[in-house]
Amino acid sequence: MSHRYNFVDPFLNASDFQAPAERVAVPSPYAAVPSKDEVDNLTHAVPLVIKRGSDSSVATLPIEGQGTIAVSTNAKAGLRIAVNTPDSSKPTLFLDVTTDHCGFSYGKDSVVLGSTPTPIPAVALKGIAACYLLPDQQTTYWLSVDRPNGVIRYGKYYLSTNLALLEATLKVKNDQGVMVWSDPKWNWLDDLKNVVVTQVGGDETKRKVAVQPLPLVNDLPPYIAPSDAVSMSDLETGVCTVVGNLPPECQRLYANVAGPNILLNTPDFPDFGAAIEHSVNTKGCLGYKLLEKKADEFGKKDFTGTYLRITIGRDMGDSPGIPYVLEIWPAGHYSPIHDHGDAFAVIKVLYGSIHVYYFDSLDPPGPQHIANPAVLKAGDITWLSSQQYQIHQLRNESPHGAVCCTLQCYQYGKDDSVHYEYFRYKSTDPKGEKKDFQPNSDMPFGEFKRAIAIEWEKYKSGQGP
Ligand SMILES: [Fe+2]
């Protein structure tokens, strides 16, 4: 299982990064086409004069030979992430991303014009076109260097191995069961230290670079299991995780809602779930009426594209909207594809079952699925962070009118100074634009529960629908 640091917003502490002390000059590979005089004077012994895209961002890997570099940029034509070693006799690792090319390579720092770095064989996990630059579109591109396993990965959007696009595997297991470089020519990768980022076009003032000490190795699964339920097979296959592996924000949320008394059916109203199911499935009942009122909430009118948000408590300023929400999903209903304003969340299924689908981005060419859906039933708990499972869609695919009720709880990251108050969703309008949704309340929990109890009593006694 990978470390929780993988899931912290990589840009929150950008000011913490140290500038490297030596050997950082890696010229842009995308310099303007030089004049004939410039070509005649070209020597690879000195850095080239950069005509365009010369403004570099520099950082260091806190641990030599490994880490994850994230770059948020709206580059127009190209992006290069170069990582070199303090020893200038050793090569530099390059990730190049343009609108029609993407690849890992290595060569001398001064490789710019008149010379091509040596490609590093890699597999395009979702096709090479998926790797290309999205011109003018502020996007996060990341490079993960995993020294222990000898894997170099590139991906877009969130820092998640689910979103890896290009992968080079350069280590093999030797006879003693130790991972070693497949060829001694890769030994210099152990010493990678300095990071230099350059781009072509776009607004360089909007570029942000962040470095994390750990590579992206495995994603934690979406299922949280109690510690006393996890077996060694579970650890090996990674089908579930324990709460201790999650970011602190999720651990806090879990501690609030995982308890055995966080239930829908309680002694004071043991039929609450059945009563909700009746209410949302019956014309004229409270649940159905509330759903009808919001049929065009996310774009074109669509009754099945609705769910109820029954809020619990008040907005404490630490989450997008009220931190606890009982969400009610009639059979066949679904949410739009949405993110969570970069907040953290824990979701507990209280009644019925729900499918959760995960996506890469709300911007074109997304959203595209990044993993198999999680299927959660009553008692199951799942999570999401600012970097993992952030964009999802919930769908109640149960037959026969079976309602699902979930408890959502949200919290901003501890370093989040923006507190973006909205969820962003993919509109069901024909244009499918990305829009803001301010988390709202269809009714406070106490009021809803009392109204449903009265309605249920009337129904049971034959005096109401
Ligand atoms: Fe959600």
GROMACS .gro file of C-alpha atoms and ligand atoms in nm:
model
  466
    1MET     CA    1   0.000   0.000   0.000
    2SER     CA    2   0.131   0.341  -0.077
    3HIS     CA    3   0.194   0.617   0.167
    4ARG     CA    4  -0.065   0.873   0.259
    5TYR     CA    5   0.158   1.158   0.144
    6ASN     CA    6   0.066   1.057  -0.207
    7PHE     CA    7  -0.277   1.203  -0.151
    8VAL     CA    8  -0.202   1.552  -0.033
    9ASP     CA    9  -0.257   1.834  -0.279
   10PRO     CA   10   0.091   1.869  -0.430
   11PHE     CA   11   0.067   2.245  -0.467
   12LEU     CA   12  -0.037   2.342  -0.117
   13ASN     CA   13   0.316   2.371   0.018
   14ALA     CA   14   0.488   2.484  -0.298
   15SER     CA   15   0.682   2.748  -0.105
   16ASP     CA   16   0.860   2.475   0.092
   17PHE     CA   17   1.060   2.350  -0.202
   18GLN     CA   18   1.432   2.411  -0.194
   19ALA     CA   19   1.614   2.547  -0.491
   20PRO     CA   20   1.889   2.311  -0.599
   21ALA     CA   21   2.243   2.416  -0.524
   22GLU     CA   22   2.421   2.311  -0.837
   23ARG     CA   23   2.388   2.201  -1.194
   24VAL     CA   24   2.038   2.306  -1.268
   25ALA     CA   25   2.062   2.471  -1.605
   26VAL     CA   26   1.867   2.261  -1.849
   27PRO     CA   27   1.781   2.467  -2.153
   28SER     CA   28   1.439   2.449  -2.304
   29PRO     CA   29   1.413   2.187  -2.575
   30TYR     CA   30   1.161   2.407  -2.747
   31ALA     CA   31   1.372   2.708  -2.827
   32ALA     CA   32   1.273   2.903  -3.132
   33VAL     CA   33   1.420   2.785  -3.457
   34PRO     CA   34   1.760   2.955  -3.460
   35SER     CA   35   1.895   3.171  -3.734
   36LYS     CA   36   2.172   3.033  -3.955
   37ASP     CA   37   2.429   3.232  -3.755
   38GLU     CA   38   2.306   3.084  -3.435
   39VAL     CA   39   2.324   2.734  -3.576
   40ASP     CA   40   2.677   2.795  -3.698
   41ASN     CA   41   2.774   2.907  -3.351
   42LEU     CA   42   2.598   2.620  -3.184
   43THR     CA   43   2.810   2.422  -2.947
   44HIS     CA   44   2.664   2.167  -2.716
   45ALA     CA   45   2.929   2.238  -2.457
   46VAL     CA   46   2.744   2.545  -2.337
   47PRO     CA   47   2.376   2.595  -2.277
   48LEU     CA   48   2.196   2.737  -2.573
   49VAL     CA   49   2.052   3.083  -2.574
   50ILE     CA   50   1.686   3.023  -2.528
   51LYS     CA   51   1.459   3.232  -2.738
   52ARG     CA   52   1.129   3.117  -2.606
   53GLY     CA   53   1.010   2.921  -2.308
   54SER     CA   54   1.335   3.000  -2.129
   55ASP     CA   55   1.181   3.066  -1.791
   56SER     CA   56   1.246   2.750  -1.592
   57SER     CA   57   1.114   2.629  -1.261
   58VAL     CA   58   1.365   2.446  -1.045
   59ALA     CA   59   1.333   2.221  -0.744
   60THR     CA   60   1.506   1.924  -0.588
   61LEU     CA   61   1.400   1.573  -0.505
   62PRO     CA   62   1.414   1.546  -0.124
   63ILE     CA   63   1.530   1.184  -0.162
   64GLU     CA   64   1.780   1.115  -0.439
   65GLY     CA   65   1.654   0.899  -0.720
   66GLN     CA   66   1.286   0.903  -0.627
   67GLY     CA   67   0.985   1.127  -0.591
   68THR     CA   68   0.691   1.274  -0.775
   69ILE     CA   69   0.704   1.602  -0.962
   70ALA     CA   70   0.373   1.774  -1.037
   71VAL     CA   71   0.347   2.064  -1.280
   72SER     CA   72   0.030   2.264  -1.327
   73THR     CA   73   0.055   2.463  -1.650
   74ASN     CA   74  -0.140   2.600  -1.942
   75ALA     CA   75   0.152   2.550  -2.182
   76LYS     CA   76   0.053   2.591  -2.543
   77ALA     CA   77   0.300   2.376  -2.734
   78GLY     CA   78   0.530   2.181  -2.506
   79LEU     CA   79   0.635   2.086  -2.156
   80ARG     CA   80   0.965   1.937  -2.046
   81ILE     CA   81   1.043   1.801  -1.701
   82ALA     CA   82   1.415   1.733  -1.675
   83VAL     CA   83   1.580   1.565  -1.378
   84ASN     CA   84   1.957   1.553  -1.353
   85THR     CA   85   2.227   1.456  -1.105
   86PRO     CA   86   2.491   1.675  -0.941
   87ASP     CA   87   2.752   1.491  -1.150
   88SER     CA   88   2.762   1.654  -1.493
   89SER     CA   89   2.918   1.347  -1.653
   90LYS     CA   90   2.591   1.160  -1.600
   91PRO     CA   91   2.286   1.190  -1.823
   92THR     CA   92   1.966   1.383  -1.759
   93LEU     CA   93   1.622   1.223  -1.756
   94PHE     CA   94   1.362   1.398  -1.970
   95LEU     CA   95   0.986   1.382  -1.993
   96ASP     CA   96   0.867   1.565  -2.301
   97VAL     CA   97   0.500   1.633  -2.368
   98THR     CA   98   0.381   1.818  -2.675
   99THR     CA   99   0.061   1.821  -2.876
  100ASP     CA  100   0.178   1.531  -3.092
  101HIS     CA  101   0.458   1.362  -2.896
  102CYS     CA  102   0.519   1.225  -2.551
  103GLY     CA  103   0.809   1.021  -2.419
  104PHE     CA  104   1.086   0.959  -2.169
  105SER     CA  105   1.443   1.001  -2.286
  106TYR     CA  106   1.791   1.067  -2.154
  107GLY     CA  107   2.091   1.260  -2.273
  108LYS     CA  108   2.308   1.558  -2.199
  109ASP     CA  109   2.163   1.871  -2.044
  110SER     CA  110   2.243   2.068  -2.351
  111VAL     CA  111   2.039   1.850  -2.582
  112VAL     CA  112   1.823   2.104  -2.753
  113LEU     CA  113   1.882   2.140  -3.120
  114GLY     CA  114   2.074   1.932  -3.364
  115SER     CA  115   2.070   1.636  -3.128
  116THR     CA  116   1.802   1.401  -3.003
  117PRO     CA  117   1.800   1.248  -2.656
  118THR     CA  118   1.793   0.869  -2.645
  119PRO     CA  119   1.438   0.740  -2.600
  120ILE     CA  120   1.358   0.520  -2.300
  121PRO     CA  121   1.121   0.237  -2.396
  122ALA     CA  122   0.784   0.288  -2.234
  123VAL     CA  123   0.430   0.162  -2.256
  124ALA     CA  124   0.145   0.404  -2.330
  125LEU     CA  125  -0.115   0.259  -2.096
  126LYS     CA  126  -0.414   0.434  -2.255
  127GLY     CA  127  -0.279   0.499  -2.603
  128ILE     CA  128  -0.021   0.759  -2.695
  129ALA     CA  129  -0.274   1.028  -2.788
  130ALA     CA  130  -0.399   1.031  -2.429
  131CYS     CA  131  -0.050   1.141  -2.323
  132TYR     CA  132  -0.037   1.458  -2.532
  133LEU     CA  133  -0.037   1.812  -2.407
  134LEU     CA  134  -0.372   1.987  -2.366
  135PRO     CA  135  -0.277   2.324  -2.513
  136ASP     CA  136  -0.380   2.638  -2.322
  137GLN     CA  137  -0.569   2.430  -2.065
  138GLN     CA  138  -0.443   2.458  -1.707
  139THR     CA  139  -0.368   2.094  -1.632
  140THR     CA  140  -0.151   1.901  -1.389
  141TYR     CA  141   0.114   1.676  -1.546
  142TRP     CA  142   0.317   1.455  -1.318
  143LEU     CA  143   0.634   1.248  -1.334
  144SER     CA  144   0.695   0.977  -1.075
  145VAL     CA  145   1.037   0.819  -1.036
  146ASP     CA  146   1.016   0.498  -0.837
  147ARG     CA  147   1.371   0.391  -0.760
  148PRO     CA  148   1.294   0.081  -0.548
  149ASN     CA  149   1.088  -0.074  -0.827
  150GLY     CA  150   1.268   0.093  -1.118
  151VAL     CA  151   0.950   0.238  -1.266
  152ILE     CA  152   0.914   0.580  -1.427
  153ARG     CA  153   0.555   0.696  -1.470
  154TYR     CA  154   0.388   0.995  -1.629
  155GLY     CA  155   0.027   1.097  -1.587
  156LYS     CA  156  -0.218   1.385  -1.592
  157TYR     CA  157  -0.467   1.543  -1.352
  158TYR     CA  158  -0.459   1.396  -1.001
  159LEU     CA  159  -0.158   1.220  -0.845
  160SER     CA  160  -0.291   0.871  -0.872
  161THR     CA  161  -0.157   0.560  -1.041
  162ASN     CA  162  -0.508   0.517  -1.180
  163LEU     CA  163  -0.422   0.818  -1.393
  164ALA     CA  164  -0.083   0.698  -1.517
  165LEU     CA  165  -0.048   0.722  -1.896
  166LEU     CA  166   0.311   0.625  -1.973
  167GLU     CA  167   0.524   0.374  -1.789
  168ALA     CA  168   0.884   0.255  -1.824
  169THR     CA  169   1.002  -0.043  -1.619
  170LEU     CA  170   1.379  -0.052  -1.588
  171LYS     CA  171   1.440  -0.296  -1.302
  172VAL     CA  172   1.411  -0.672  -1.282
  173LYS     CA  173   1.425  -0.914  -0.993
  174ASN     CA  174   1.760  -1.095  -0.974
  175ASP     CA  175   1.820  -1.452  -0.858
  176GLN     CA  176   1.839  -1.335  -0.498
  177GLY     CA  177   1.496  -1.174  -0.528
  178VAL     CA  178   1.635  -0.820  -0.525
  179MET     CA  179   1.520  -0.554  -0.770
  180VAL     CA  180   1.816  -0.438  -0.982
  181TRP     CA  181   1.849  -0.220  -1.290
  182SER     CA  182   1.794  -0.434  -1.600
  183ASP     CA  183   2.107  -0.277  -1.751
  184PRO     CA  184   2.397  -0.107  -1.566
  185LYS     CA  185   2.350   0.186  -1.801
  186TRP     CA  186   2.054   0.291  -1.581
  187ASN     CA  187   2.263   0.318  -1.262
  188TRP     CA  188   2.273   0.698  -1.281
  189LEU     CA  189   1.900   0.708  -1.213
  190ASP     CA  190   1.987   0.635  -0.848
  191ASP     CA  191   2.137   0.984  -0.823
  192LEU     CA  192   1.859   1.197  -0.971
  193LYS     CA  193   1.833   1.518  -0.775
  194ASN     CA  194   1.764   1.843  -0.960
  195VAL     CA  195   1.436   1.918  -1.135
  196VAL     CA  196   1.405   2.175  -1.411
  197VAL     CA  197   1.072   2.248  -1.575
  198THR     CA  198   1.031   2.442  -1.896
  199GLN     CA  199   0.741   2.503  -2.127
  200VAL     CA  200   0.658   2.653  -2.462
  201GLY     CA  201   0.376   2.904  -2.484
  202GLY     CA  202   0.104   2.965  -2.233
  203ASP     CA  203   0.129   3.193  -1.933
  204GLU     CA  204   0.440   3.094  -1.741
  205THR     CA  205   0.330   3.295  -1.438
  206LYS     CA  206   0.050   3.042  -1.394
  207ARG     CA  207   0.289   2.749  -1.379
  208LYS     CA  208   0.321   2.576  -1.042
  209VAL     CA  209   0.571   2.304  -0.964
  210ALA     CA  210   0.560   2.077  -0.662
  211VAL     CA  211   0.776   1.785  -0.557
  212GLN     CA  212   0.681   1.507  -0.321
  213PRO     CA  213   0.938   1.273  -0.166
  214LEU     CA  214   0.761   0.951  -0.255
  215PRO     CA  215   0.686   0.802  -0.596
  216LEU     CA  216   0.337   0.691  -0.695
  217VAL     CA  217   0.342   0.313  -0.653
  218ASN     CA  218  -0.003   0.181  -0.566
  219ASP     CA  219  -0.334   0.353  -0.518
  220LEU     CA  220  -0.515   0.274  -0.201
  221PRO     CA  221  -0.844   0.101  -0.278
  222PRO     CA  222  -1.170   0.287  -0.222
  223TYR     CA  223  -1.296   0.040   0.041
  224ILE     CA  224  -1.212   0.105   0.406
  225ALA     CA  225  -1.219  -0.204   0.627
  226PRO     CA  226  -1.201  -0.216   1.007
  227SER     CA  227  -0.854  -0.323   1.125
  228ASP     CA  228  -0.991  -0.639   1.284
  229ALA     CA  229  -1.141  -0.749   0.952
  230VAL     CA  230  -0.827  -0.726   0.737
  231SER     CA  231  -0.640  -1.045   0.647
  232MET     CA  232  -0.294  -1.100   0.502
  233SER     CA  233  -0.456  -1.184   0.170
  234ASP     CA  234  -0.629  -0.846   0.180
  235LEU     CA  235  -0.291  -0.679   0.237
  236GLU     CA  236  -0.142  -0.864  -0.058
  237THR     CA  237  -0.425  -0.802  -0.303
  238GLY     CA  238  -0.501  -0.451  -0.182
  239VAL     CA  239  -0.879  -0.499  -0.204
  240CYS     CA  240  -0.935  -0.277   0.097
  241THR     CA  241  -0.744  -0.045   0.321
  242VAL     CA  242  -0.756   0.044   0.688
  243VAL     CA  243  -0.825   0.395   0.802
  244GLY     CA  244  -0.470   0.441   0.933
  245ASN     CA  245  -0.343   0.450   0.574
  246LEU     CA  246  -0.566   0.741   0.479
  247PRO     CA  247  -0.488   1.112   0.491
  248PRO     CA  248  -0.550   1.267   0.836
  249GLU     CA  249  -0.859   1.449   0.710
  250CYS     CA  250  -1.021   1.117   0.614
  251GLN     CA  251  -0.916   0.959   0.942
  252ARG     CA  252  -1.102   1.232   1.131
  253LEU     CA  253  -1.414   1.197   0.919
  254TYR     CA  254  -1.406   0.820   0.956
  255ALA     CA  255  -1.384   0.850   1.334
  256ASN     CA  256  -1.705   1.052   1.327
  257VAL     CA  257  -1.921   0.824   1.115
  258ALA     CA  258  -1.781   0.470   1.135
  259GLY     CA  259  -1.934   0.396   1.475
  260PRO     CA  260  -2.198   0.122   1.508
  261ASN     CA  261  -2.467   0.369   1.611
  262ILE     CA  262  -2.447   0.571   1.292
  263LEU     CA  263  -2.753   0.398   1.153
  264LEU     CA  264  -3.063   0.491   0.963
  265ASN     CA  265  -3.304   0.260   1.144
  266THR     CA  266  -3.288   0.343   1.512
  267PRO     CA  267  -3.514   0.231   1.799
  268ASP     CA  268  -3.719   0.553   1.778
  269PHE     CA  269  -3.795   0.487   1.409
  270PRO     CA  270  -3.702   0.130   1.311
  271ASP     CA  271  -3.876   0.162   0.971
  272PHE     CA  272  -3.706   0.486   0.868
  273GLY     CA  273  -3.540   0.326   0.563
  274ALA     CA  274  -3.859   0.161   0.444
  275ALA     CA  275  -4.050   0.484   0.501
  276ILE     CA  276  -3.800   0.683   0.295
  277GLU     CA  277  -3.826   0.424   0.017
  278HIS     CA  278  -4.204   0.456   0.020
  279SER     CA  279  -4.184   0.836   0.022
  280VAL     CA  280  -3.948   0.875  -0.275
  281ASN     CA  281  -4.134   0.613  -0.481
  282THR     CA  282  -4.487   0.746  -0.423
  283LYS     CA  283  -4.635   1.044  -0.603
  284GLY     CA  284  -4.769   1.300  -0.357
  285CYS     CA  285  -4.531   1.195  -0.078
  286LEU     CA  286  -4.266   1.427   0.063
  287GLY     CA  287  -3.963   1.252  -0.089
  288TYR     CA  288  -4.117   1.237  -0.435
  289LYS     CA  289  -4.224   1.602  -0.421
  290LEU     CA  290  -3.878   1.717  -0.316
  291LEU     CA  291  -3.724   1.522  -0.603
  292GLU     CA  292  -3.970   1.666  -0.853
  293LYS     CA  293  -3.877   2.019  -0.748
  294LYS     CA  294  -3.513   1.969  -0.844
  295ALA     CA  295  -3.548   1.775  -1.168
  296ASP     CA  296  -3.359   2.044  -1.363
  297GLU     CA  297  -3.094   2.113  -1.100
  298PHE     CA  298  -2.800   1.990  -1.308
  299GLY     CA  299  -2.909   2.084  -1.660
  300LYS     CA  300  -3.193   1.952  -1.869
  301LYS     CA  301  -3.497   1.823  -1.686
  302ASP     CA  302  -3.427   1.470  -1.571
  303PHE     CA  303  -3.615   1.321  -1.276
  304THR     CA  304  -3.372   1.028  -1.247
  305GLY     CA  305  -3.080   1.272  -1.230
  306THR     CA  306  -3.186   1.380  -0.881
  307TYR     CA  307  -3.116   1.277  -0.523
  308LEU     CA  308  -3.206   1.432  -0.191
  309ARG     CA  309  -2.960   1.614   0.033
  310ILE     CA  310  -3.077   1.607   0.392
  311THR     CA  311  -2.831   1.808   0.596
  312ILE     CA  312  -2.719   1.729   0.949
  313GLY     CA  313  -2.589   2.014   1.165
  314ARG     CA  314  -2.455   2.346   1.041
  315ASP     CA  315  -2.183   2.473   0.811
  316MET     CA  316  -1.872   2.510   1.030
  317GLY     CA  317  -1.665   2.679   0.759
  318ASP     CA  318  -1.446   2.371   0.723
  319SER     CA  319  -1.622   2.199   0.437
  320PRO     CA  320  -1.808   2.280   0.117
  321GLY     CA  321  -2.153   2.334   0.271
  322ILE     CA  322  -2.273   2.146   0.577
  323PRO     CA  323  -2.023   1.872   0.665
  324TYR     CA  324  -2.276   1.589   0.717
  325VAL     CA  325  -2.535   1.508   0.455
  326LEU     CA  326  -2.781   1.219   0.438
  327GLU     CA  327  -2.815   1.158   0.066
  328ILE     CA  328  -3.113   0.964  -0.065
  329TRP     CA  329  -3.090   0.780  -0.395
  330PRO     CA  330  -3.409   0.629  -0.537
  331ALA     CA  331  -3.357   0.323  -0.758
  332GLY     CA  332  -3.235   0.425  -1.104
  333HIS     CA  333  -3.130   0.773  -0.987
  334TYR     CA  334  -2.778   0.913  -1.016
  335SER     CA  335  -2.567   1.222  -0.953
  336PRO     CA  336  -2.391   1.422  -1.221
  337ILE     CA  337  -2.020   1.352  -1.261
  338HIS     CA  338  -1.871   1.593  -1.009
  339ASP     CA  339  -1.569   1.680  -0.800
  340HIS     CA  340  -1.565   1.794  -0.437
  341GLY     CA  341  -1.390   2.128  -0.450
  342ASP     CA  342  -1.062   1.947  -0.368
  343ALA     CA  343  -1.205   1.855  -0.027
  344PHE     CA  344  -1.173   1.519   0.152
  345ALA     CA  345  -1.474   1.297   0.216
  346VAL     CA  346  -1.585   0.976   0.380
  347ILE     CA  347  -1.910   0.812   0.270
  348LYS     CA  348  -2.094   0.547   0.467
  349VAL     CA  349  -2.375   0.346   0.311
  350LEU     CA  350  -2.662   0.328   0.560
  351TYR     CA  351  -2.927   0.151   0.355
  352GLY     CA  352  -2.939  -0.031   0.021
  353SER     CA  353  -2.646  -0.025  -0.219
  354ILE     CA  354  -2.480   0.216  -0.460
  355HIS     CA  355  -2.233   0.210  -0.748
  356VAL     CA  356  -1.952   0.468  -0.746
  357TYR     CA  357  -1.783   0.545  -1.080
  358TYR     CA  358  -1.451   0.731  -1.094
  359PHE     CA  359  -1.330   0.978  -1.357
  360ASP     CA  360  -1.017   1.164  -1.460
  361SER     CA  361  -1.126   1.521  -1.535
  362LEU     CA  362  -1.427   1.743  -1.588
  363ASP     CA  363  -1.245   1.920  -1.870
  364PRO     CA  364  -1.223   1.797  -2.230
  365PRO     CA  365  -1.136   1.534  -2.341
  366GLY     CA  366  -1.271   1.395  -2.012
  367PRO     CA  367  -1.447   1.276  -1.820
  368GLN     CA  368  -1.322   0.923  -1.874
  369HIS     CA  369  -1.341   0.627  -1.640
  370ILE     CA  370  -1.021   0.558  -1.448
  371ALA     CA  371  -1.114   0.249  -1.250
  372ASN     CA  372  -1.382  -0.008  -1.206
  373PRO     CA  373  -1.680   0.115  -1.009
  374ALA     CA  374  -1.694   0.047  -0.639
  375VAL     CA  375  -2.012  -0.133  -0.537
  376LEU     CA  376  -2.101  -0.045  -0.180
  377LYS     CA  377  -2.370  -0.197   0.037
  378ALA     CA  378  -2.512  -0.106   0.376
  379GLY     CA  379  -2.231  -0.077   0.630
  380ASP     CA  380  -1.957  -0.019   0.370
  381ILE     CA  381  -1.744   0.294   0.395
  382THR     CA  382  -1.546   0.463   0.120
  383TRP     CA  383  -1.332   0.776   0.096
  384LEU     CA  384  -1.189   1.034  -0.139
  385SER     CA  385  -0.914   1.294  -0.108
  386SER     CA  386  -0.796   1.603  -0.290
  387GLN     CA  387  -0.593   1.371  -0.517
  388GLN     CA  388  -0.766   1.032  -0.506
  389TYR     CA  389  -1.114   0.947  -0.633
  390GLN     CA  390  -1.192   1.322  -0.635
  391ILE     CA  391  -1.424   1.303  -0.938
  392HIS     CA  392  -1.704   1.052  -0.918
  393GLN     CA  393  -2.063   0.972  -0.999
  394LEU     CA  394  -2.299   0.781  -0.773
  395ARG     CA  395  -2.568   0.563  -0.926
  396ASN     CA  396  -2.830   0.352  -0.754
  397GLU     CA  397  -2.853   0.057  -0.992
  398SER     CA  398  -3.071  -0.150  -0.760
  399PRO     CA  399  -3.385  -0.309  -0.904
  400HIS     CA  400  -3.742  -0.299  -0.776
  401GLY     CA  401  -3.745   0.053  -0.636
  402ALA     CA  402  -3.485  -0.020  -0.367
  403VAL     CA  403  -3.369   0.310  -0.225
  404CYS     CA  404  -3.012   0.376  -0.112
  405CYS     CA  405  -2.924   0.613   0.172
  406THR     CA  406  -2.568   0.729   0.226
  407LEU     CA  407  -2.405   0.954   0.483
  408GLN     CA  408  -2.156   1.192   0.324
  409CYS     CA  409  -1.911   1.389   0.532
  410TYR     CA  410  -1.669   1.645   0.399
  411GLN     CA  411  -1.369   1.842   0.513
  412TYR     CA  412  -1.120   2.075   0.350
  413GLY     CA  413  -0.756   1.975   0.359
  414LYS     CA  414  -0.565   2.109   0.659
  415ASP     CA  415  -0.348   2.323   0.430
  416ASP     CA  416  -0.633   2.431   0.204
  417SER     CA  417  -0.647   2.810   0.223
  418VAL     CA  418  -0.891   2.843  -0.067
  419HIS     CA  419  -1.195   2.660   0.077
  420TYR     CA  420  -1.363   2.639  -0.260
  421GLU     CA  421  -1.730   2.643  -0.163
  422TYR     CA  422  -1.856   2.459  -0.467
  423PHE     CA  423  -1.858   2.118  -0.618
  424ARG     CA  424  -1.797   2.128  -0.990
  425TYR     CA  425  -2.011   1.908  -1.210
  426LYS     CA  426  -2.053   1.812  -1.571
  427SER     CA  427  -2.380   1.966  -1.679
  428THR     CA  428  -2.634   1.752  -1.861
  429ASP     CA  429  -2.694   2.045  -2.097
  430PRO     CA  430  -2.614   1.964  -2.459
  431LYS     CA  431  -2.280   2.148  -2.430
  432GLY     CA  432  -2.187   1.947  -2.119
  433GLU     CA  433  -2.014   2.244  -1.960
  434LYS     CA  434  -1.841   2.234  -1.625
  435LYS     CA  435  -2.049   2.424  -1.371
  436ASP     CA  436  -2.041   2.511  -1.003
  437PHE     CA  437  -2.288   2.358  -0.763
  438GLN     CA  438  -2.321   2.512  -0.417
  439PRO     CA  439  -2.392   2.223  -0.181
  440ASN     CA  440  -2.746   2.293  -0.062
  441SER     CA  441  -3.004   2.145   0.169
  442ASP     CA  442  -3.339   1.998   0.073
  443MET     CA  443  -3.437   1.981   0.438
  444PRO     CA  444  -3.269   1.959   0.779
  445PHE     CA  445  -3.242   1.603   0.911
  446GLY     CA  446  -3.463   1.640   1.219
  447GLU     CA  447  -3.745   1.804   1.026
  448PHE     CA  448  -3.723   1.545   0.751
  449LYS     CA  449  -3.729   1.253   0.992
  450ARG     CA  450  -4.037   1.388   1.174
  451ALA     CA  451  -4.221   1.453   0.847
  452ILE     CA  452  -4.142   1.105   0.713
  453ALA     CA  453  -4.252   0.947   1.043
  454ILE     CA  454  -4.590   1.124   1.022
  455GLU     CA  455  -4.630   1.033   0.656
  456TRP     CA  456  -4.541   0.667   0.731
  457GLU     CA  457  -4.795   0.645   1.012
  458LYS     CA  458  -5.068   0.781   0.783
  459TYR     CA  459  -4.974   0.534   0.511
  460LYS     CA  460  -4.971   0.240   0.751
  461SER     CA  461  -5.312   0.336   0.885
  462GLY     CA  462  -5.455   0.382   0.536
  463GLN     CA  463  -5.502   0.757   0.578
  464GLY     CA  464  -5.243   0.879   0.329
  465PRO     CA  465  -5.055   0.792   0.012
  466FE      FE  466  -1.983   1.323  -0.444
   0.00000   0.00000   0.00000
